[in-house]
Amino acid sequence: MLRKFCPRCAKETDELFEGLCRDCYLETAKFVEVPQNISVLVCRCGRSNEKKKWVQNVSVEEMIERVVMSNVRKDKDTDVRQEYEPFGINGKTLVPVCVVARRVVGGREIEKSAQLVFTIIPQTCDVCSRVSGGYYEAIIQIRGPVHRREQVLELVKRIVDQYKDTDKFSFITQVQDSKGGVDVYLGSSKIAGKIEQESKRIYNVASKVTHSVCGMKDGRALNRITILLRISD
Ligand SMILES: [Zn+2]
Ligand SMILES: [Zn+2]
């Protein structure tokens, strides 16, 4: 029987990976590269800051896997999986992640793992800071008989909820009782426009839109709209 030797360490072996023993192959082959540390700003609402933009996530786990994967450099014939222990977020949180790369060399499977530390840094996102700061772009004034007002208010809430994934400023800042009705403060004037259209389509509503400029923000005029929805019985 022909004996095989690793040309790098001279060890006798019966399996060679691209001409080297398993240990030497694992030491020298760069089939996966990961950074030692990855830090991401994460808001309590689950959004994370990536490339200076806040993005919505399905879960923290999904976010970690996606961010780690985008930082892994690997050959296309290499499969990568991630392993980490369950964790809870409490302030700045460090999650050790093991990245395991698997490839087939000469018909034999070989695995190589690399460690990295994923750091979650709590920070309030743009949406949450606007919500807590009482930000609004539009006021919907609902006027008319009480039971009809309730219906329109429900519609407003439904539309805001419906668009919250596509328009991050689709939120209600506050609902306030007002003379003859209720005022709803909204984070997005675009959503306010949709509410106007929908309430007119579904209910017997007359609307009146008033635009106003209320100061400047970051060098831009801050426009607010007030939409009066008057419901007939
Ligand atoms: Zn060797
Ligand atoms: Zn947030």
PDB file of C-alpha atoms and ligand atoms in Angstrom:
ATOM      1  CA  MET A   1       0.000   0.000   0.000  1.00  0.00           C
ATOM      2  CA  LEU A   2       1.227   3.398  -0.954  1.00  0.00           C
ATOM      3  CA  ARG A   3       1.742   5.621   2.051  1.00  0.00           C
ATOM      4  CA  LYS A   4       0.862   9.270   1.801  1.00  0.00           C
ATOM      5  CA  PHE A   5       2.726  12.046   3.515  1.00  0.00           C
ATOM      6  CA  CYS A   6       1.762  15.628   4.042  1.00  0.00           C
ATOM      7  CA  PRO A   7       4.423  17.724   2.282  1.00  0.00           C
ATOM      8  CA  ARG A   8       3.958  20.533   4.818  1.00  0.00           C
ATOM      9  CA  CYS A   9       4.307  18.757   8.168  1.00  0.00           C
ATOM     10  CA  ALA A  10       5.601  15.382   6.917  1.00  0.00           C
ATOM     11  CA  LYS A  11       2.891  13.564   8.876  1.00  0.00           C
ATOM     12  CA  GLU A  12       1.716  10.269   7.487  1.00  0.00           C
ATOM     13  CA  THR A  13      -1.931  10.380   6.470  1.00  0.00           C
ATOM     14  CA  ASP A  14      -4.408   8.452   4.389  1.00  0.00           C
ATOM     15  CA  GLU A  15      -6.454  11.477   3.426  1.00  0.00           C
ATOM     16  CA  LEU A  16      -5.110  14.500   1.621  1.00  0.00           C
ATOM     17  CA  PHE A  17      -6.991  17.730   1.010  1.00  0.00           C
ATOM     18  CA  GLU A  18      -5.580  19.489  -2.001  1.00  0.00           C
ATOM     19  CA  GLY A  19      -2.314  17.751  -1.250  1.00  0.00           C
ATOM     20  CA  LEU A  20      -2.192  18.501   2.505  1.00  0.00           C
ATOM     21  CA  CYS A  21      -3.191  16.694   5.682  1.00  0.00           C
ATOM     22  CA  ARG A  22      -6.434  17.811   7.393  1.00  0.00           C
ATOM     23  CA  ASP A  23      -4.656  19.960   9.993  1.00  0.00           C
ATOM     24  CA  CYS A  24      -2.429  21.722   7.480  1.00  0.00           C
ATOM     25  CA  TYR A  25      -5.341  22.267   5.126  1.00  0.00           C
ATOM     26  CA  LEU A  26      -7.433  23.828   7.913  1.00  0.00           C
ATOM     27  CA  GLU A  27      -4.508  26.018   8.894  1.00  0.00           C
ATOM     28  CA  THR A  28      -3.687  27.286   5.427  1.00  0.00           C
ATOM     29  CA  ALA A  29      -6.901  27.238   3.380  1.00  0.00           C
ATOM     30  CA  LYS A  30      -8.763  30.531   3.526  1.00  0.00           C
ATOM     31  CA  PHE A  31     -12.162  29.265   2.664  1.00  0.00           C
ATOM     32  CA  VAL A  32     -13.909  31.508   5.138  1.00  0.00           C
ATOM     33  CA  GLU A  33     -12.972  34.847   6.672  1.00  0.00           C
ATOM     34  CA  VAL A  34     -14.940  36.655   9.350  1.00  0.00           C
ATOM     35  CA  PRO A  35     -14.236  39.841  11.298  1.00  0.00           C
ATOM     36  CA  GLN A  36     -13.525  39.368  15.001  1.00  0.00           C
ATOM     37  CA  ASN A  37     -16.096  41.943  16.039  1.00  0.00           C
ATOM     38  CA  ILE A  38     -19.325  43.291  14.631  1.00  0.00           C
ATOM     39  CA  SER A  39     -21.263  46.041  16.407  1.00  0.00           C
ATOM     40  CA  VAL A  40     -24.768  47.124  15.509  1.00  0.00           C
ATOM     41  CA  LEU A  41     -27.014  49.801  17.004  1.00  0.00           C
ATOM     42  CA  VAL A  42     -30.383  48.281  17.893  1.00  0.00           C
ATOM     43  CA  CYS A  43     -33.516  50.068  19.084  1.00  0.00           C
ATOM     44  CA  ARG A  44     -35.953  48.605  21.603  1.00  0.00           C
ATOM     45  CA  CYS A  45     -38.540  48.403  18.769  1.00  0.00           C
ATOM     46  CA  GLY A  46     -36.273  45.921  16.966  1.00  0.00           C
ATOM     47  CA  ARG A  47     -34.973  48.207  14.228  1.00  0.00           C
ATOM     48  CA  SER A  48     -31.229  48.138  13.592  1.00  0.00           C
ATOM     49  CA  ASN A  49     -28.956  50.755  12.095  1.00  0.00           C
ATOM     50  CA  GLU A  50     -27.235  49.494   8.984  1.00  0.00           C
ATOM     51  CA  LYS A  51     -25.280  51.693   6.578  1.00  0.00           C
ATOM     52  CA  LYS A  52     -26.593  54.725   8.498  1.00  0.00           C
ATOM     53  CA  LYS A  53     -30.206  53.714   7.942  1.00  0.00           C
ATOM     54  CA  TRP A  54     -32.659  52.222  10.394  1.00  0.00           C
ATOM     55  CA  VAL A  55     -34.141  48.997   9.105  1.00  0.00           C
ATOM     56  CA  GLN A  56     -37.005  46.846  10.307  1.00  0.00           C
ATOM     57  CA  ASN A  57     -36.205  43.287  11.375  1.00  0.00           C
ATOM     58  CA  VAL A  58     -38.243  40.142  11.758  1.00  0.00           C
ATOM     59  CA  SER A  59     -36.280  39.237  14.905  1.00  0.00           C
ATOM     60  CA  VAL A  60     -32.916  39.913  16.544  1.00  0.00           C
ATOM     61  CA  GLU A  61     -31.781  36.427  15.532  1.00  0.00           C
ATOM     62  CA  GLU A  62     -32.645  37.045  11.902  1.00  0.00           C
ATOM     63  CA  MET A  63     -30.821  40.385  12.062  1.00  0.00           C
ATOM     64  CA  ILE A  64     -27.662  38.812  13.523  1.00  0.00           C
ATOM     65  CA  GLU A  65     -27.614  36.071  10.903  1.00  0.00           C
ATOM     66  CA  ARG A  66     -28.114  38.535   8.066  1.00  0.00           C
ATOM     67  CA  VAL A  67     -25.482  41.010   9.313  1.00  0.00           C
ATOM     68  CA  VAL A  68     -22.926  38.275  10.071  1.00  0.00           C
ATOM     69  CA  MET A  69     -23.512  36.716   6.658  1.00  0.00           C
ATOM     70  CA  SER A  70     -22.932  40.027   4.910  1.00  0.00           C
ATOM     71  CA  ASN A  71     -19.570  40.268   6.722  1.00  0.00           C
ATOM     72  CA  VAL A  72     -18.423  36.734   5.930  1.00  0.00           C
ATOM     73  CA  ARG A  73     -16.066  36.287   3.008  1.00  0.00           C
ATOM     74  CA  LYS A  74     -16.278  32.786   1.612  1.00  0.00           C
ATOM     75  CA  ASP A  75     -15.784  30.803  -1.563  1.00  0.00           C
ATOM     76  CA  LYS A  76     -18.916  29.931  -3.416  1.00  0.00           C
ATOM     77  CA  ASP A  77     -18.483  26.191  -2.862  1.00  0.00           C
ATOM     78  CA  THR A  78     -18.533  26.720   0.920  1.00  0.00           C
ATOM     79  CA  ASP A  79     -21.645  26.446   3.069  1.00  0.00           C
ATOM     80  CA  VAL A  80     -21.782  28.562   6.201  1.00  0.00           C
ATOM     81  CA  ARG A  81     -23.895  28.178   9.307  1.00  0.00           C
ATOM     82  CA  GLN A  82     -23.939  30.157  12.540  1.00  0.00           C
ATOM     83  CA  GLU A  83     -24.162  28.891  16.081  1.00  0.00           C
ATOM     84  CA  TYR A  84     -24.801  30.852  19.244  1.00  0.00           C
ATOM     85  CA  GLU A  85     -26.374  30.356  22.634  1.00  0.00           C
ATOM     86  CA  PRO A  86     -29.785  31.856  23.392  1.00  0.00           C
ATOM     87  CA  PHE A  87     -29.394  35.332  24.850  1.00  0.00           C
ATOM     88  CA  GLY A  88     -31.408  38.212  26.257  1.00  0.00           C
ATOM     89  CA  ILE A  89     -30.772  41.864  25.512  1.00  0.00           C
ATOM     90  CA  ASN A  90     -29.970  43.931  28.568  1.00  0.00           C
ATOM     91  CA  GLY A  91     -28.059  47.091  27.786  1.00  0.00           C
ATOM     92  CA  LYS A  92     -24.944  46.577  25.689  1.00  0.00           C
ATOM     93  CA  THR A  93     -25.057  42.878  24.875  1.00  0.00           C
ATOM     94  CA  LEU A  94     -22.209  40.726  23.590  1.00  0.00           C
ATOM     95  CA  VAL A  95     -23.183  37.600  21.684  1.00  0.00           C
ATOM     96  CA  PRO A  96     -20.385  35.133  20.848  1.00  0.00           C
ATOM     97  CA  VAL A  97     -21.102  33.662  17.413  1.00  0.00           C
ATOM     98  CA  CYS A  98     -19.411  30.621  15.940  1.00  0.00           C
ATOM     99  CA  VAL A  99     -19.322  30.648  12.153  1.00  0.00           C
ATOM    100  CA  VAL A 100     -18.915  27.133  10.794  1.00  0.00           C
ATOM    101  CA  ALA A 101     -17.865  26.751   7.188  1.00  0.00           C
ATOM    102  CA  ARG A 102     -18.232  23.427   5.421  1.00  0.00           C
ATOM    103  CA  ARG A 103     -16.908  22.378   2.065  1.00  0.00           C
ATOM    104  CA  VAL A 104     -16.206  19.204   0.177  1.00  0.00           C
ATOM    105  CA  VAL A 105     -12.626  18.669  -0.925  1.00  0.00           C
ATOM    106  CA  GLY A 106     -11.828  15.667  -3.089  1.00  0.00           C
ATOM    107  CA  GLY A 107     -15.086  13.995  -2.078  1.00  0.00           C
ATOM    108  CA  ARG A 108     -14.476  14.491   1.650  1.00  0.00           C
ATOM    109  CA  GLU A 109     -16.211  16.935   3.923  1.00  0.00           C
ATOM    110  CA  ILE A 110     -14.153  19.385   5.902  1.00  0.00           C
ATOM    111  CA  GLU A 111     -15.295  21.950   8.443  1.00  0.00           C
ATOM    112  CA  LYS A 112     -13.599  25.056   9.715  1.00  0.00           C
ATOM    113  CA  SER A 113     -14.991  27.374  12.348  1.00  0.00           C
ATOM    114  CA  ALA A 114     -14.278  30.966  13.298  1.00  0.00           C
ATOM    115  CA  GLN A 115     -15.381  32.941  16.326  1.00  0.00           C
ATOM    116  CA  LEU A 116     -16.696  36.458  16.379  1.00  0.00           C
ATOM    117  CA  VAL A 117     -18.348  38.684  18.942  1.00  0.00           C
ATOM    118  CA  PHE A 118     -21.564  40.346  17.889  1.00  0.00           C
ATOM    119  CA  THR A 119     -22.208  43.449  19.995  1.00  0.00           C
ATOM    120  CA  ILE A 120     -25.689  44.898  20.288  1.00  0.00           C
ATOM    121  CA  ILE A 121     -25.601  48.552  21.309  1.00  0.00           C
ATOM    122  CA  PRO A 122     -28.965  49.968  22.409  1.00  0.00           C
ATOM    123  CA  GLN A 123     -29.946  53.223  20.723  1.00  0.00           C
ATOM    124  CA  THR A 124     -33.257  54.951  20.066  1.00  0.00           C
ATOM    125  CA  CYS A 125     -34.165  54.921  16.367  1.00  0.00           C
ATOM    126  CA  ASP A 126     -35.536  57.855  14.381  1.00  0.00           C
ATOM    127  CA  VAL A 127     -39.106  56.582  14.599  1.00  0.00           C
ATOM    128  CA  CYS A 128     -39.082  55.952  18.362  1.00  0.00           C
ATOM    129  CA  SER A 129     -37.453  59.313  19.046  1.00  0.00           C
ATOM    130  CA  ARG A 130     -40.181  61.003  17.001  1.00  0.00           C
ATOM    131  CA  VAL A 131     -42.921  59.075  18.771  1.00  0.00           C
ATOM    132  CA  SER A 132     -41.558  59.893  22.213  1.00  0.00           C
ATOM    133  CA  GLY A 133     -40.925  63.498  21.191  1.00  0.00           C
ATOM    134  CA  GLY A 134     -44.557  63.939  20.190  1.00  0.00           C
ATOM    135  CA  TYR A 135     -43.701  64.492  16.528  1.00  0.00           C
ATOM    136  CA  TYR A 136     -46.573  64.842  14.096  1.00  0.00           C
ATOM    137  CA  GLU A 137     -47.061  65.957  10.486  1.00  0.00           C
ATOM    138  CA  ALA A 138     -50.832  65.886  10.333  1.00  0.00           C
ATOM    139  CA  ILE A 139     -53.922  66.304  12.447  1.00  0.00           C
ATOM    140  CA  ILE A 140     -57.118  64.530  11.502  1.00  0.00           C
ATOM    141  CA  GLN A 141     -60.100  66.312  13.018  1.00  0.00           C
ATOM    142  CA  ILE A 142     -63.071  63.991  13.179  1.00  0.00           C
ATOM    143  CA  ARG A 143     -66.393  65.784  13.636  1.00  0.00           C
ATOM    144  CA  GLY A 144     -69.969  64.506  13.605  1.00  0.00           C
ATOM    145  CA  PRO A 145     -72.288  62.261  15.605  1.00  0.00           C
ATOM    146  CA  VAL A 146     -70.525  60.221  18.295  1.00  0.00           C
ATOM    147  CA  HIS A 147     -71.198  56.726  16.926  1.00  0.00           C
ATOM    148  CA  ARG A 148     -70.015  57.770  13.437  1.00  0.00           C
ATOM    149  CA  ARG A 149     -66.881  59.343  14.923  1.00  0.00           C
ATOM    150  CA  GLU A 150     -66.015  56.040  16.565  1.00  0.00           C
ATOM    151  CA  GLN A 151     -66.266  54.276  13.214  1.00  0.00           C
ATOM    152  CA  VAL A 152     -63.990  56.773  11.500  1.00  0.00           C
ATOM    153  CA  LEU A 153     -61.503  56.621  14.390  1.00  0.00           C
ATOM    154  CA  GLU A 154     -61.389  52.836  13.997  1.00  0.00           C
ATOM    155  CA  LEU A 155     -60.745  53.310  10.290  1.00  0.00           C
ATOM    156  CA  VAL A 156     -57.882  55.731  11.041  1.00  0.00           C
ATOM    157  CA  LYS A 157     -56.276  53.193  13.392  1.00  0.00           C
ATOM    158  CA  ARG A 158     -56.723  50.418  10.843  1.00  0.00           C
ATOM    159  CA  ILE A 159     -55.060  52.403   8.035  1.00  0.00           C
ATOM    160  CA  VAL A 160     -52.157  53.475  10.274  1.00  0.00           C
ATOM    161  CA  ASP A 161     -51.638  49.834  11.217  1.00  0.00           C
ATOM    162  CA  GLN A 162     -51.911  48.688   7.619  1.00  0.00           C
ATOM    163  CA  TYR A 163     -49.120  50.998   6.440  1.00  0.00           C
ATOM    164  CA  LYS A 164     -46.755  50.737   9.385  1.00  0.00           C
ATOM    165  CA  ASP A 165     -44.467  48.273   7.593  1.00  0.00           C
ATOM    166  CA  THR A 166     -44.149  50.334   4.426  1.00  0.00           C
ATOM    167  CA  ASP A 167     -44.140  53.832   5.958  1.00  0.00           C
ATOM    168  CA  LYS A 168     -42.158  53.978   9.182  1.00  0.00           C
ATOM    169  CA  PHE A 169     -43.827  57.240  10.165  1.00  0.00           C
ATOM    170  CA  SER A 170     -47.232  55.623  10.041  1.00  0.00           C
ATOM    171  CA  PHE A 171     -47.959  56.048  13.744  1.00  0.00           C
ATOM    172  CA  ILE A 172     -50.412  57.910  15.964  1.00  0.00           C
ATOM    173  CA  THR A 173     -48.748  60.399  18.313  1.00  0.00           C
ATOM    174  CA  GLN A 174     -51.886  61.145  20.280  1.00  0.00           C
ATOM    175  CA  VAL A 175     -55.669  61.051  20.231  1.00  0.00           C
ATOM    176  CA  GLN A 176     -57.259  64.044  21.866  1.00  0.00           C
ATOM    177  CA  ASP A 177     -60.880  64.886  22.641  1.00  0.00           C
ATOM    178  CA  SER A 178     -61.735  68.226  21.155  1.00  0.00           C
ATOM    179  CA  LYS A 179     -64.765  70.449  20.852  1.00  0.00           C
ATOM    180  CA  GLY A 180     -67.342  68.533  18.826  1.00  0.00           C
ATOM    181  CA  GLY A 181     -65.096  65.563  18.173  1.00  0.00           C
ATOM    182  CA  VAL A 182     -61.689  64.041  18.353  1.00  0.00           C
ATOM    183  CA  ASP A 183     -58.269  65.055  16.989  1.00  0.00           C
ATOM    184  CA  VAL A 184     -55.784  62.422  15.874  1.00  0.00           C
ATOM    185  CA  TYR A 185     -52.110  63.420  15.575  1.00  0.00           C
ATOM    186  CA  LEU A 186     -50.238  61.451  12.914  1.00  0.00           C
ATOM    187  CA  GLY A 187     -46.538  60.967  12.160  1.00  0.00           C
ATOM    188  CA  SER A 188     -47.019  60.927   8.387  1.00  0.00           C
ATOM    189  CA  SER A 189     -48.910  63.418   6.221  1.00  0.00           C
ATOM    190  CA  LYS A 190     -48.940  60.858   3.398  1.00  0.00           C
ATOM    191  CA  ILE A 191     -50.918  58.470   5.576  1.00  0.00           C
ATOM    192  CA  ALA A 192     -53.239  61.336   6.520  1.00  0.00           C
ATOM    193  CA  GLY A 193     -54.012  61.760   2.803  1.00  0.00           C
ATOM    194  CA  LYS A 194     -54.837  58.055   2.487  1.00  0.00           C
ATOM    195  CA  ILE A 195     -57.130  58.317   5.507  1.00  0.00           C
ATOM    196  CA  GLU A 196     -58.955  61.215   3.897  1.00  0.00           C
ATOM    197  CA  GLN A 197     -59.507  59.237   0.678  1.00  0.00           C
ATOM    198  CA  GLU A 198     -60.601  56.074   2.434  1.00  0.00           C
ATOM    199  CA  SER A 199     -62.979  57.747   4.867  1.00  0.00           C
ATOM    200  CA  LYS A 200     -64.638  59.571   1.967  1.00  0.00           C
ATOM    201  CA  ARG A 201     -64.906  56.340   0.017  1.00  0.00           C
ATOM    202  CA  ILE A 202     -66.454  54.346   2.868  1.00  0.00           C
ATOM    203  CA  TYR A 203     -68.436  56.919   4.866  1.00  0.00           C
ATOM    204  CA  ASN A 204     -70.451  59.990   4.036  1.00  0.00           C
ATOM    205  CA  VAL A 205     -67.661  62.402   4.865  1.00  0.00           C
ATOM    206  CA  ALA A 206     -66.851  65.909   3.660  1.00  0.00           C
ATOM    207  CA  SER A 207     -63.228  66.946   4.030  1.00  0.00           C
ATOM    208  CA  LYS A 208     -61.291  70.141   4.218  1.00  0.00           C
ATOM    209  CA  VAL A 209     -57.482  70.278   4.075  1.00  0.00           C
ATOM    210  CA  THR A 210     -55.436  73.122   5.542  1.00  0.00           C
ATOM    211  CA  HIS A 211     -51.682  73.400   5.019  1.00  0.00           C
ATOM    212  CA  SER A 212     -49.436  75.306   7.346  1.00  0.00           C
ATOM    213  CA  VAL A 213     -45.714  75.893   7.705  1.00  0.00           C
ATOM    214  CA  CYS A 214     -44.605  75.548  11.298  1.00  0.00           C
ATOM    215  CA  GLY A 215     -40.935  76.413  11.481  1.00  0.00           C
ATOM    216  CA  MET A 216     -37.835  74.807  10.044  1.00  0.00           C
ATOM    217  CA  LYS A 217     -36.174  71.499  10.659  1.00  0.00           C
ATOM    218  CA  ASP A 218     -32.688  70.651   9.329  1.00  0.00           C
ATOM    219  CA  GLY A 219     -32.896  73.562   6.897  1.00  0.00           C
ATOM    220  CA  ARG A 220     -36.237  72.479   5.474  1.00  0.00           C
ATOM    221  CA  ALA A 221     -39.639  74.080   6.013  1.00  0.00           C
ATOM    222  CA  LEU A 222     -41.728  71.864   8.246  1.00  0.00           C
ATOM    223  CA  ASN A 223     -45.169  71.493   6.717  1.00  0.00           C
ATOM    224  CA  ARG A 224     -48.160  70.323   8.633  1.00  0.00           C
ATOM    225  CA  ILE A 225     -51.573  69.514   7.336  1.00  0.00           C
ATOM    226  CA  THR A 226     -54.871  69.543   9.132  1.00  0.00           C
ATOM    227  CA  ILE A 227     -57.640  67.465   7.635  1.00  0.00           C
ATOM    228  CA  LEU A 228     -61.150  68.092   8.845  1.00  0.00           C
ATOM    229  CA  LEU A 229     -63.455  65.140   8.342  1.00  0.00           C
ATOM    230  CA  ARG A 230     -67.073  66.119   8.824  1.00  0.00           C
ATOM    231  CA  ILE A 231     -69.373  63.131   8.950  1.00  0.00           C
ATOM    232  CA  SER A 232     -73.045  63.345   8.110  1.00  0.00           C
ATOM    233  CA  ASP A 233     -75.445  61.084   9.983  1.00  0.00           C
TER     234      ASP A 233
HETATM  235 ZN    ZN B   1       0.274  18.507   7.395  1.00  0.00          ZN
HETATM  236 ZN    ZN B   2     -37.254  52.268  17.548  1.00  0.00          ZN
END
